[in-house]
Amino acid sequence: MSRRPTLLAVLAASSLALAACGGGDAANQTATSEADSANCPGDVLDVVVSVNQWGDIVQQLAGDCANVTTIINSTALDPHDYEPTTGDIASFEGADLVVVNGADYDHWASDAVANLDPEPAVVDAAEVAGVETEEHAEGEEHADEEHAEDEHADEDHDHEGHSHGGVNPHLWYSPEYVQETAQAITAELSTLSPDAADYFDERAQAFTEAVQPYDDELTTLEGLAAGRTYAATETVFDYTAAAIGLTDATPEGYRDAASNESDPAPSDIAAFEAALADGSIDVLVYNTQTEGSVPEQLRAAAESAGVPVVDVTESVPDGEDSFVDWQLTQLQSLADALGGGQ
Ligand SMILES: [Zn+2]
């Protein structure tokens, strides 16, 4: 426990330094947290992570036994549209382990890994979670209206109806997938540096403890979310909403367009605005990291209708020290919006 604040402080400092002097190619603010080999009972590993949503989790799990390089470490860009620099690609060379989100969210990272010889070990969160990317469910029914209630009722059907172009890639918003991926990362770290296996077990235990306040807030939200609805400008928050039982009332045409990263039709936008105006939506979840005039228009419609807006992001913002702190801040603002805040 005593090492973690120091490690995070080092990361924050290096991130700031890169932002300040990195020049034009540092928009993604690639950051590396350094291992402390004196505290590692096994081999120190080089780990590269595509996005900071997973990067912070990897750092906590690897502790002093890995140098962790996180490629996208900023909310100033949209990871969905990210084009890697040659420097980003070079960052993967020599990695012992690469951690990617998968589900076509960061395919550039998987592509970079495929070109390496030898290929490093890879943890792909989408593979760990067992979500499909190549083909979406056949015979997909329009069960959208019910999906928030039956989410988690059946693992295989969790994601149908969410996204007609594939699975929802925002896996780090699923408390379950975060746990499963963390376990896979710990297992891979232990395989690569077996003398440190006990150390990694301790780190995993510490991570479980660190996540507890987030789990507690989810439990609180389950009480507040019962019978309540949300609409979202983007699918980023849907896994968390499903986990707490908040019903997705995003008009279907808009949601399908957002899931496919295509433009909603004017009628979809009109339907969304009408839903905000008629009181059928209790909260608007707004992804501040997705650019566009349509989300801004919907935000304005929510504000004029008196529907509270909860801001969420794809990536861990600069001001947050950890994945858990970031998630907690967002969950507390949702609790406020649902009338459960202090
Ligand atoms: Zn997204």
mmCIF file of C-alpha atoms and ligand atoms in Angstrom:
data_model
loop_
_atom_site.group_PDB
_atom_site.id
_atom_site.type_symbol
_atom_site.label_atom_id
_atom_site.label_comp_id
_atom_site.label_asym_id
_atom_site.label_seq_id
_atom_site.Cartn_x
_atom_site.Cartn_y
_atom_site.Cartn_z
ATOM 1 C CA MET A 1 0.000 0.000 0.000
ATOM 2 C CA SER A 2 2.745 2.437 0.883
ATOM 3 C CA ARG A 3 4.259 2.337 -2.587
ATOM 4 C CA ARG A 4 1.194 3.260 -4.542
ATOM 5 C CA PRO A 5 0.936 6.987 -3.778
ATOM 6 C CA THR A 6 4.594 7.380 -4.692
ATOM 7 C CA LEU A 7 4.136 5.579 -7.974
ATOM 8 C CA LEU A 8 1.116 7.658 -8.857
ATOM 9 C CA ALA A 9 2.929 10.835 -7.952
ATOM 10 C CA VAL A 10 5.753 9.875 -10.276
ATOM 11 C CA LEU A 11 3.285 9.164 -13.054
ATOM 12 C CA ALA A 12 1.471 12.451 -12.555
ATOM 13 C CA ALA A 13 4.768 14.317 -12.635
ATOM 14 C CA SER A 14 5.986 12.604 -15.786
ATOM 15 C CA SER A 15 2.641 13.150 -17.461
ATOM 16 C CA LEU A 16 2.795 16.847 -16.714
ATOM 17 C CA ALA A 17 6.361 17.053 -17.939
ATOM 18 C CA LEU A 18 5.452 15.436 -21.226
ATOM 19 C CA ALA A 19 2.474 17.702 -21.653
ATOM 20 C CA ALA A 20 4.638 20.721 -21.029
ATOM 21 C CA CYS A 21 7.586 19.944 -23.268
ATOM 22 C CA GLY A 22 6.604 17.098 -25.529
ATOM 23 C CA GLY A 23 5.870 19.288 -28.517
ATOM 24 C CA GLY A 24 3.455 18.643 -31.340
ATOM 25 C CA ASP A 25 3.371 14.870 -31.227
ATOM 26 C CA ALA A 26 2.531 14.674 -27.541
ATOM 27 C CA ALA A 27 -1.203 15.286 -27.809
ATOM 28 C CA ASN A 28 -1.788 11.783 -26.512
ATOM 29 C CA GLN A 29 0.618 12.429 -23.582
ATOM 30 C CA THR A 30 2.216 9.007 -23.614
ATOM 31 C CA ALA A 31 3.462 8.362 -20.093
ATOM 32 C CA THR A 32 5.664 5.776 -18.450
ATOM 33 C CA SER A 33 5.684 4.799 -14.796
ATOM 34 C CA GLU A 34 9.034 3.375 -13.787
ATOM 35 C CA ALA A 35 9.546 0.123 -11.907
ATOM 36 C CA ASP A 36 11.626 0.024 -8.730
ATOM 37 C CA SER A 37 13.630 -3.151 -9.171
ATOM 38 C CA ALA A 38 14.866 -3.039 -5.580
ATOM 39 C CA ASN A 39 11.302 -3.743 -4.471
ATOM 40 C CA CYS A 40 10.573 -6.390 -7.086
ATOM 41 C CA PRO A 41 11.315 -9.994 -6.105
ATOM 42 C CA GLY A 42 11.364 -11.141 -9.753
ATOM 43 C CA ASP A 43 12.183 -9.873 -13.216
ATOM 44 C CA VAL A 44 11.065 -6.340 -13.977
ATOM 45 C CA LEU A 45 8.764 -6.335 -17.025
ATOM 46 C CA ASP A 46 8.141 -3.805 -19.775
ATOM 47 C CA VAL A 47 4.393 -3.399 -20.248
ATOM 48 C CA VAL A 48 2.704 -1.241 -22.882
ATOM 49 C CA VAL A 49 -0.981 -0.311 -22.557
ATOM 50 C CA SER A 50 -3.001 1.296 -25.343
ATOM 51 C CA VAL A 51 -5.248 3.572 -23.254
ATOM 52 C CA ASN A 52 -5.116 4.962 -19.730
ATOM 53 C CA GLN A 53 -8.452 3.440 -18.718
ATOM 54 C CA TRP A 54 -6.498 0.189 -18.466
ATOM 55 C CA GLY A 55 -3.084 1.778 -17.902
ATOM 56 C CA ASP A 56 -3.851 2.861 -14.366
ATOM 57 C CA ILE A 57 -5.183 -0.588 -13.495
ATOM 58 C CA VAL A 58 -2.063 -2.230 -14.944
ATOM 59 C CA GLN A 59 0.189 0.070 -12.894
ATOM 60 C CA GLN A 60 -1.626 -0.809 -9.712
ATOM 61 C CA LEU A 61 -1.396 -4.524 -10.454
ATOM 62 C CA ALA A 62 2.244 -4.496 -11.583
ATOM 63 C CA GLY A 63 3.583 -2.083 -8.968
ATOM 64 C CA ASP A 64 7.374 -2.013 -8.767
ATOM 65 C CA CYS A 65 7.772 -4.976 -11.099
ATOM 66 C CA ALA A 66 6.987 -3.220 -14.378
ATOM 67 C CA ASN A 67 7.724 -0.152 -16.400
ATOM 68 C CA VAL A 68 4.258 0.691 -17.689
ATOM 69 C CA THR A 69 3.956 2.823 -20.822
ATOM 70 C CA THR A 70 0.475 4.130 -21.595
ATOM 71 C CA ILE A 71 0.017 5.398 -25.148
ATOM 72 C CA ILE A 72 -3.204 7.436 -24.965
ATOM 73 C CA ASN A 73 -3.224 9.321 -21.727
ATOM 74 C CA SER A 74 -5.438 12.298 -22.441
ATOM 75 C CA THR A 75 -9.094 13.237 -22.749
ATOM 76 C CA ALA A 76 -8.129 15.857 -25.344
ATOM 77 C CA LEU A 77 -8.740 13.420 -28.202
ATOM 78 C CA ASP A 78 -11.301 10.796 -29.139
ATOM 79 C CA PRO A 79 -9.715 7.340 -28.872
ATOM 80 C CA HIS A 80 -12.221 5.973 -31.408
ATOM 81 C CA ASP A 81 -10.618 8.066 -34.147
ATOM 82 C CA TYR A 82 -7.037 7.736 -32.988
ATOM 83 C CA GLU A 83 -4.252 7.387 -35.556
ATOM 84 C CA PRO A 84 -0.997 6.271 -33.923
ATOM 85 C CA THR A 85 2.259 8.129 -34.548
ATOM 86 C CA THR A 86 5.436 6.297 -35.536
ATOM 87 C CA GLY A 87 6.590 6.996 -31.987
ATOM 88 C CA ASP A 88 3.521 5.217 -30.638
ATOM 89 C CA ILE A 89 4.245 2.181 -32.812
ATOM 90 C CA ALA A 90 7.881 2.171 -31.689
ATOM 91 C CA SER A 91 6.738 2.171 -28.057
ATOM 92 C CA PHE A 92 5.572 -1.421 -28.446
ATOM 93 C CA GLU A 93 9.018 -2.726 -29.414
ATOM 94 C CA GLY A 94 10.601 -4.830 -26.704
ATOM 95 C CA ALA A 95 7.446 -5.079 -24.626
ATOM 96 C CA ASP A 96 7.075 -8.207 -22.517
ATOM 97 C CA LEU A 97 3.343 -7.655 -22.203
ATOM 98 C CA VAL A 98 0.843 -5.509 -24.105
ATOM 99 C CA VAL A 99 -2.606 -4.766 -22.684
ATOM 100 C CA VAL A 100 -5.301 -3.648 -25.127
ATOM 101 C CA ASN A 101 -9.027 -3.047 -24.828
ATOM 102 C CA GLY A 102 -9.878 -4.880 -28.057
ATOM 103 C CA ALA A 103 -13.398 -4.954 -29.542
ATOM 104 C CA ASP A 104 -12.091 -2.718 -32.331
ATOM 105 C CA TYR A 105 -11.603 0.172 -29.895
ATOM 106 C CA ASP A 106 -7.812 0.305 -30.237
ATOM 107 C CA HIS A 107 -7.130 -1.895 -33.248
ATOM 108 C CA TRP A 108 -4.032 0.212 -33.995
ATOM 109 C CA ALA A 109 -2.437 -1.274 -30.891
ATOM 110 C CA SER A 110 -3.295 -4.838 -31.877
ATOM 111 C CA ASP A 111 -1.941 -4.095 -35.363
ATOM 112 C CA ALA A 112 1.319 -2.811 -33.885
ATOM 113 C CA VAL A 113 1.653 -5.980 -31.808
ATOM 114 C CA ALA A 114 0.998 -8.233 -34.809
ATOM 115 C CA ASN A 115 4.005 -6.698 -36.565
ATOM 116 C CA LEU A 116 6.412 -7.405 -33.700
ATOM 117 C CA ASP A 117 8.846 -10.300 -33.796
ATOM 118 C CA PRO A 118 8.807 -11.908 -31.338
ATOM 119 C CA GLU A 119 5.252 -11.036 -30.397
ATOM 120 C CA PRO A 120 4.824 -10.076 -26.749
ATOM 121 C CA ALA A 121 2.261 -11.620 -24.449
ATOM 122 C CA VAL A 122 -1.080 -9.852 -24.883
ATOM 123 C CA VAL A 123 -4.064 -9.336 -22.606
ATOM 124 C CA ASP A 124 -7.067 -8.291 -24.702
ATOM 125 C CA ALA A 125 -9.924 -7.202 -22.436
ATOM 126 C CA ALA A 126 -12.553 -8.058 -25.064
ATOM 127 C CA GLU A 127 -11.192 -11.585 -25.353
ATOM 128 C CA VAL A 128 -11.098 -11.920 -21.584
ATOM 129 C CA ALA A 129 -14.695 -10.729 -21.376
ATOM 130 C CA GLY A 130 -15.692 -13.057 -24.178
ATOM 131 C CA VAL A 131 -17.339 -10.353 -26.286
ATOM 132 C CA GLU A 132 -17.366 -10.786 -30.035
ATOM 133 C CA THR A 133 -16.099 -8.242 -32.506
ATOM 134 C CA GLU A 134 -16.217 -9.804 -35.961
ATOM 135 C CA GLU A 135 -19.851 -10.674 -36.128
ATOM 136 C CA HIS A 136 -22.761 -9.361 -34.187
ATOM 137 C CA ALA A 137 -25.592 -11.490 -33.045
ATOM 138 C CA GLU A 138 -27.657 -12.983 -35.789
ATOM 139 C CA GLY A 139 -31.417 -12.858 -35.528
ATOM 140 C CA GLU A 140 -31.007 -9.894 -33.251
ATOM 141 C CA GLU A 141 -34.354 -8.994 -31.812
ATOM 142 C CA HIS A 142 -35.358 -5.547 -30.854
ATOM 143 C CA ALA A 143 -35.138 -6.289 -27.193
ATOM 144 C CA ASP A 144 -33.608 -2.892 -26.553
ATOM 145 C CA GLU A 145 -36.355 -1.634 -24.299
ATOM 146 C CA GLU A 146 -35.845 -4.539 -21.956
ATOM 147 C CA HIS A 147 -32.099 -4.860 -22.052
ATOM 148 C CA ALA A 148 -31.331 -2.883 -18.921
ATOM 149 C CA GLU A 149 -33.445 -5.267 -16.896
ATOM 150 C CA ASP A 150 -32.189 -8.493 -18.352
ATOM 151 C CA GLU A 151 -28.567 -7.395 -18.552
ATOM 152 C CA HIS A 152 -26.418 -9.908 -16.682
ATOM 153 C CA ALA A 153 -29.282 -12.375 -16.689
ATOM 154 C CA ASP A 154 -27.517 -14.225 -19.461
ATOM 155 C CA GLU A 155 -23.850 -13.676 -20.204
ATOM 156 C CA ASP A 156 -24.213 -14.569 -23.868
ATOM 157 C CA HIS A 157 -26.884 -12.002 -24.486
ATOM 158 C CA ASP A 158 -25.448 -9.113 -22.519
ATOM 159 C CA HIS A 159 -24.539 -7.103 -25.524
ATOM 160 C CA GLU A 160 -27.186 -7.796 -28.069
ATOM 161 C CA GLY A 161 -29.316 -4.837 -28.815
ATOM 162 C CA HIS A 162 -26.659 -2.464 -27.530
ATOM 163 C CA SER A 163 -24.842 -1.949 -30.718
ATOM 164 C CA HIS A 164 -26.005 -3.110 -34.073
ATOM 165 C CA GLY A 165 -22.558 -2.693 -35.591
ATOM 166 C CA GLY A 166 -20.770 -4.906 -33.088
ATOM 167 C CA VAL A 167 -20.261 -4.998 -29.369
ATOM 168 C CA ASN A 168 -20.131 -1.962 -27.151
ATOM 169 C CA PRO A 169 -16.350 -1.521 -26.779
ATOM 170 C CA HIS A 170 -16.401 0.520 -23.539
ATOM 171 C CA LEU A 171 -15.495 -2.537 -21.491
ATOM 172 C CA TRP A 172 -13.867 -0.645 -18.623
ATOM 173 C CA TYR A 173 -17.326 0.663 -17.721
ATOM 174 C CA SER A 174 -18.374 -2.879 -16.822
ATOM 175 C CA PRO A 175 -17.478 -3.626 -13.186
ATOM 176 C CA GLU A 176 -17.483 -7.316 -14.057
ATOM 177 C CA TYR A 177 -15.127 -6.976 -17.031
ATOM 178 C CA VAL A 178 -12.750 -4.815 -15.012
ATOM 179 C CA GLN A 179 -12.456 -7.577 -12.424
ATOM 180 C CA GLU A 180 -12.032 -10.290 -15.037
ATOM 181 C CA THR A 181 -9.430 -8.316 -16.967
ATOM 182 C CA ALA A 182 -7.522 -7.449 -13.796
ATOM 183 C CA GLN A 183 -7.345 -11.152 -12.955
ATOM 184 C CA ALA A 184 -6.057 -11.948 -16.450
ATOM 185 C CA ILE A 185 -3.400 -9.223 -16.163
ATOM 186 C CA THR A 186 -2.213 -10.563 -12.804
ATOM 187 C CA ALA A 187 -2.038 -14.097 -14.203
ATOM 188 C CA GLU A 188 0.010 -12.941 -17.193
ATOM 189 C CA LEU A 189 2.375 -10.867 -15.044
ATOM 190 C CA SER A 190 2.962 -13.901 -12.828
ATOM 191 C CA THR A 191 3.669 -16.113 -15.831
ATOM 192 C CA LEU A 192 6.198 -13.616 -17.205
ATOM 193 C CA SER A 193 7.910 -12.943 -13.877
ATOM 194 C CA PRO A 194 7.250 -16.070 -11.806
ATOM 195 C CA ASP A 195 9.514 -15.124 -8.905
ATOM 196 C CA ALA A 196 7.233 -12.152 -8.324
ATOM 197 C CA ALA A 197 4.020 -14.189 -8.307
ATOM 198 C CA ASP A 198 3.421 -13.666 -4.586
ATOM 199 C CA TYR A 199 4.054 -9.959 -5.016
ATOM 200 C CA PHE A 200 1.499 -9.793 -7.841
ATOM 201 C CA ASP A 201 -1.009 -11.621 -5.644
ATOM 202 C CA GLU A 202 -0.512 -8.939 -2.990
ATOM 203 C CA ARG A 203 -1.007 -6.223 -5.592
ATOM 204 C CA ALA A 204 -4.185 -7.918 -6.790
ATOM 205 C CA GLN A 205 -5.485 -7.973 -3.228
ATOM 206 C CA ALA A 206 -4.645 -4.271 -2.844
ATOM 207 C CA PHE A 207 -6.470 -3.527 -6.086
ATOM 208 C CA THR A 208 -9.551 -5.369 -4.848
ATOM 209 C CA GLU A 209 -9.469 -3.189 -1.720
ATOM 210 C CA ALA A 210 -8.982 -0.027 -3.777
ATOM 211 C CA VAL A 211 -12.013 -0.898 -5.899
ATOM 212 C CA GLN A 212 -14.266 -1.368 -2.857
ATOM 213 C CA PRO A 213 -15.513 2.263 -2.673
ATOM 214 C CA TYR A 214 -16.497 2.019 -6.343
ATOM 215 C CA ASP A 215 -18.409 -1.203 -5.672
ATOM 216 C CA ASP A 216 -20.071 0.445 -2.677
ATOM 217 C CA GLU A 217 -21.174 3.408 -4.791
ATOM 218 C CA LEU A 218 -22.604 1.037 -7.399
ATOM 219 C CA THR A 219 -24.649 -0.592 -4.655
ATOM 220 C CA THR A 220 -25.922 2.809 -3.528
ATOM 221 C CA LEU A 221 -26.845 3.632 -7.110
ATOM 222 C CA GLU A 222 -28.787 0.400 -7.501
ATOM 223 C CA GLY A 223 -31.223 1.789 -4.969
ATOM 224 C CA LEU A 224 -31.447 5.165 -6.673
ATOM 225 C CA ALA A 225 -31.703 3.798 -10.216
ATOM 226 C CA ALA A 226 -34.691 1.523 -9.697
ATOM 227 C CA GLY A 227 -37.489 2.624 -12.006
ATOM 228 C CA ARG A 228 -35.410 5.489 -13.404
ATOM 229 C CA THR A 229 -34.241 6.118 -16.958
ATOM 230 C CA TYR A 230 -31.344 7.684 -18.793
ATOM 231 C CA ALA A 231 -30.558 8.642 -22.345
ATOM 232 C CA ALA A 232 -27.001 8.935 -23.624
ATOM 233 C CA THR A 233 -25.238 10.848 -26.369
ATOM 234 C CA GLU A 234 -22.880 7.883 -26.767
ATOM 235 C CA THR A 235 -22.782 4.300 -25.509
ATOM 236 C CA VAL A 236 -19.792 4.860 -23.238
ATOM 237 C CA PHE A 237 -21.658 4.491 -19.908
ATOM 238 C CA ASP A 238 -24.094 1.719 -20.870
ATOM 239 C CA TYR A 239 -22.366 -1.163 -19.079
ATOM 240 C CA THR A 240 -22.359 0.714 -15.795
ATOM 241 C CA ALA A 241 -25.972 1.776 -16.257
ATOM 242 C CA ALA A 242 -26.948 -1.845 -16.875
ATOM 243 C CA ALA A 243 -25.005 -2.961 -13.802
ATOM 244 C CA ILE A 244 -26.968 -0.598 -11.536
ATOM 245 C CA GLY A 245 -30.324 -1.224 -13.231
ATOM 246 C CA LEU A 246 -30.769 2.236 -14.729
ATOM 247 C CA THR A 247 -33.004 1.805 -17.778
ATOM 248 C CA ASP A 248 -31.736 2.973 -21.155
ATOM 249 C CA ALA A 249 -34.406 5.195 -22.701
ATOM 250 C CA THR A 250 -32.204 6.547 -25.486
ATOM 251 C CA PRO A 251 -34.426 6.703 -28.584
ATOM 252 C CA GLU A 252 -33.572 3.658 -30.656
ATOM 253 C CA GLY A 253 -32.705 5.354 -33.936
ATOM 254 C CA TYR A 254 -30.240 7.654 -32.242
ATOM 255 C CA ARG A 255 -28.711 4.848 -30.220
ATOM 256 C CA ASP A 256 -28.190 2.706 -33.308
ATOM 257 C CA ALA A 257 -26.461 5.586 -35.084
ATOM 258 C CA ALA A 258 -24.260 6.335 -32.074
ATOM 259 C CA SER A 259 -23.359 2.656 -31.713
ATOM 260 C CA ASN A 260 -22.247 2.574 -35.324
ATOM 261 C CA GLU A 261 -20.464 5.914 -35.085
ATOM 262 C CA SER A 262 -22.676 7.189 -37.892
ATOM 263 C CA ASP A 263 -24.717 10.374 -38.023
ATOM 264 C CA PRO A 264 -28.222 10.195 -36.589
ATOM 265 C CA ALA A 265 -31.024 11.221 -38.937
ATOM 266 C CA PRO A 266 -32.806 14.515 -38.219
ATOM 267 C CA SER A 267 -35.835 12.478 -37.129
ATOM 268 C CA ASP A 268 -33.659 10.606 -34.596
ATOM 269 C CA ILE A 269 -32.489 13.896 -33.116
ATOM 270 C CA ALA A 270 -36.044 15.204 -33.036
ATOM 271 C CA ALA A 271 -37.192 12.041 -31.242
ATOM 272 C CA PHE A 272 -34.400 12.479 -28.686
ATOM 273 C CA GLU A 273 -35.344 16.110 -28.067
ATOM 274 C CA ALA A 274 -38.992 15.154 -27.701
ATOM 275 C CA ALA A 275 -38.122 12.462 -25.149
ATOM 276 C CA LEU A 276 -36.089 14.975 -23.143
ATOM 277 C CA ALA A 277 -38.971 17.429 -23.239
ATOM 278 C CA ASP A 278 -41.755 15.015 -22.299
ATOM 279 C CA GLY A 279 -40.281 13.900 -18.983
ATOM 280 C CA SER A 280 -39.592 10.288 -19.941
ATOM 281 C CA ILE A 281 -35.851 10.673 -19.327
ATOM 282 C CA ASP A 282 -34.516 11.232 -15.809
ATOM 283 C CA VAL A 283 -30.909 11.996 -16.693
ATOM 284 C CA LEU A 284 -28.832 12.697 -19.803
ATOM 285 C CA VAL A 285 -25.426 10.977 -19.824
ATOM 286 C CA TYR A 286 -23.087 13.113 -21.889
ATOM 287 C CA ASN A 287 -19.705 11.965 -23.190
ATOM 288 C CA THR A 288 -17.571 15.107 -23.157
ATOM 289 C CA GLN A 289 -14.901 13.344 -25.183
ATOM 290 C CA THR A 290 -16.998 12.914 -28.317
ATOM 291 C CA GLU A 291 -16.964 15.895 -30.600
ATOM 292 C CA GLY A 292 -19.939 17.152 -32.522
ATOM 293 C CA SER A 293 -22.725 19.644 -32.673
ATOM 294 C CA VAL A 294 -25.475 17.040 -32.198
ATOM 295 C CA PRO A 295 -24.476 16.079 -28.635
ATOM 296 C CA GLU A 296 -24.235 19.789 -27.819
ATOM 297 C CA GLN A 297 -27.710 20.334 -29.230
ATOM 298 C CA LEU A 298 -29.055 17.490 -27.065
ATOM 299 C CA ARG A 299 -27.348 18.895 -24.012
ATOM 300 C CA ALA A 300 -29.037 22.230 -24.619
ATOM 301 C CA ALA A 301 -32.375 20.466 -25.034
ATOM 302 C CA ALA A 302 -31.860 18.647 -21.723
ATOM 303 C CA GLU A 303 -30.931 21.834 -19.930
ATOM 304 C CA SER A 304 -33.944 23.712 -21.229
ATOM 305 C CA ALA A 305 -36.189 20.792 -20.210
ATOM 306 C CA GLY A 306 -34.649 20.663 -16.729
ATOM 307 C CA VAL A 307 -33.191 17.181 -17.240
ATOM 308 C CA PRO A 308 -29.938 16.862 -15.272
ATOM 309 C CA VAL A 309 -26.812 16.183 -17.332
ATOM 310 C CA VAL A 310 -24.038 13.871 -16.082
ATOM 311 C CA ASP A 311 -20.686 14.291 -17.819
ATOM 312 C CA VAL A 312 -18.592 11.200 -18.451
ATOM 313 C CA THR A 313 -15.384 10.620 -20.397
ATOM 314 C CA GLU A 314 -13.797 7.772 -22.337
ATOM 315 C CA SER A 315 -10.367 8.175 -20.744
ATOM 316 C CA VAL A 316 -9.118 8.996 -17.261
ATOM 317 C CA PRO A 317 -8.943 12.827 -17.105
ATOM 318 C CA ASP A 318 -5.813 14.656 -15.996
ATOM 319 C CA GLY A 319 -7.304 15.730 -12.695
ATOM 320 C CA GLU A 320 -8.004 12.203 -11.451
ATOM 321 C CA ASP A 321 -5.369 10.139 -9.660
ATOM 322 C CA SER A 322 -6.715 6.723 -10.492
ATOM 323 C CA PHE A 323 -9.286 4.708 -12.375
ATOM 324 C CA VAL A 324 -11.300 4.269 -9.196
ATOM 325 C CA ASP A 325 -11.234 7.980 -8.256
ATOM 326 C CA TRP A 326 -12.354 8.873 -11.774
ATOM 327 C CA GLN A 327 -15.213 6.392 -11.752
ATOM 328 C CA LEU A 328 -16.267 7.452 -8.258
ATOM 329 C CA THR A 329 -16.455 11.112 -9.271
ATOM 330 C CA GLN A 330 -18.758 10.215 -12.150
ATOM 331 C CA LEU A 331 -20.916 7.860 -10.092
ATOM 332 C CA GLN A 332 -21.350 10.490 -7.398
ATOM 333 C CA SER A 333 -22.476 13.005 -9.970
ATOM 334 C CA LEU A 334 -24.994 10.453 -11.241
ATOM 335 C CA ALA A 335 -26.198 9.915 -7.668
ATOM 336 C CA ASP A 336 -26.668 13.686 -7.340
ATOM 337 C CA ALA A 337 -28.611 13.763 -10.608
ATOM 338 C CA LEU A 338 -30.877 10.978 -9.372
ATOM 339 C CA GLY A 339 -31.522 12.881 -6.181
ATOM 340 C CA GLY A 340 -29.352 10.804 -3.881
ATOM 341 C CA GLY A 341 -26.455 13.176 -3.312
ATOM 342 C CA GLN A 342 -25.672 15.102 -0.205
HETATM 343 ZN ZN ZN B 1 -16.697 5.779 -26.956
#
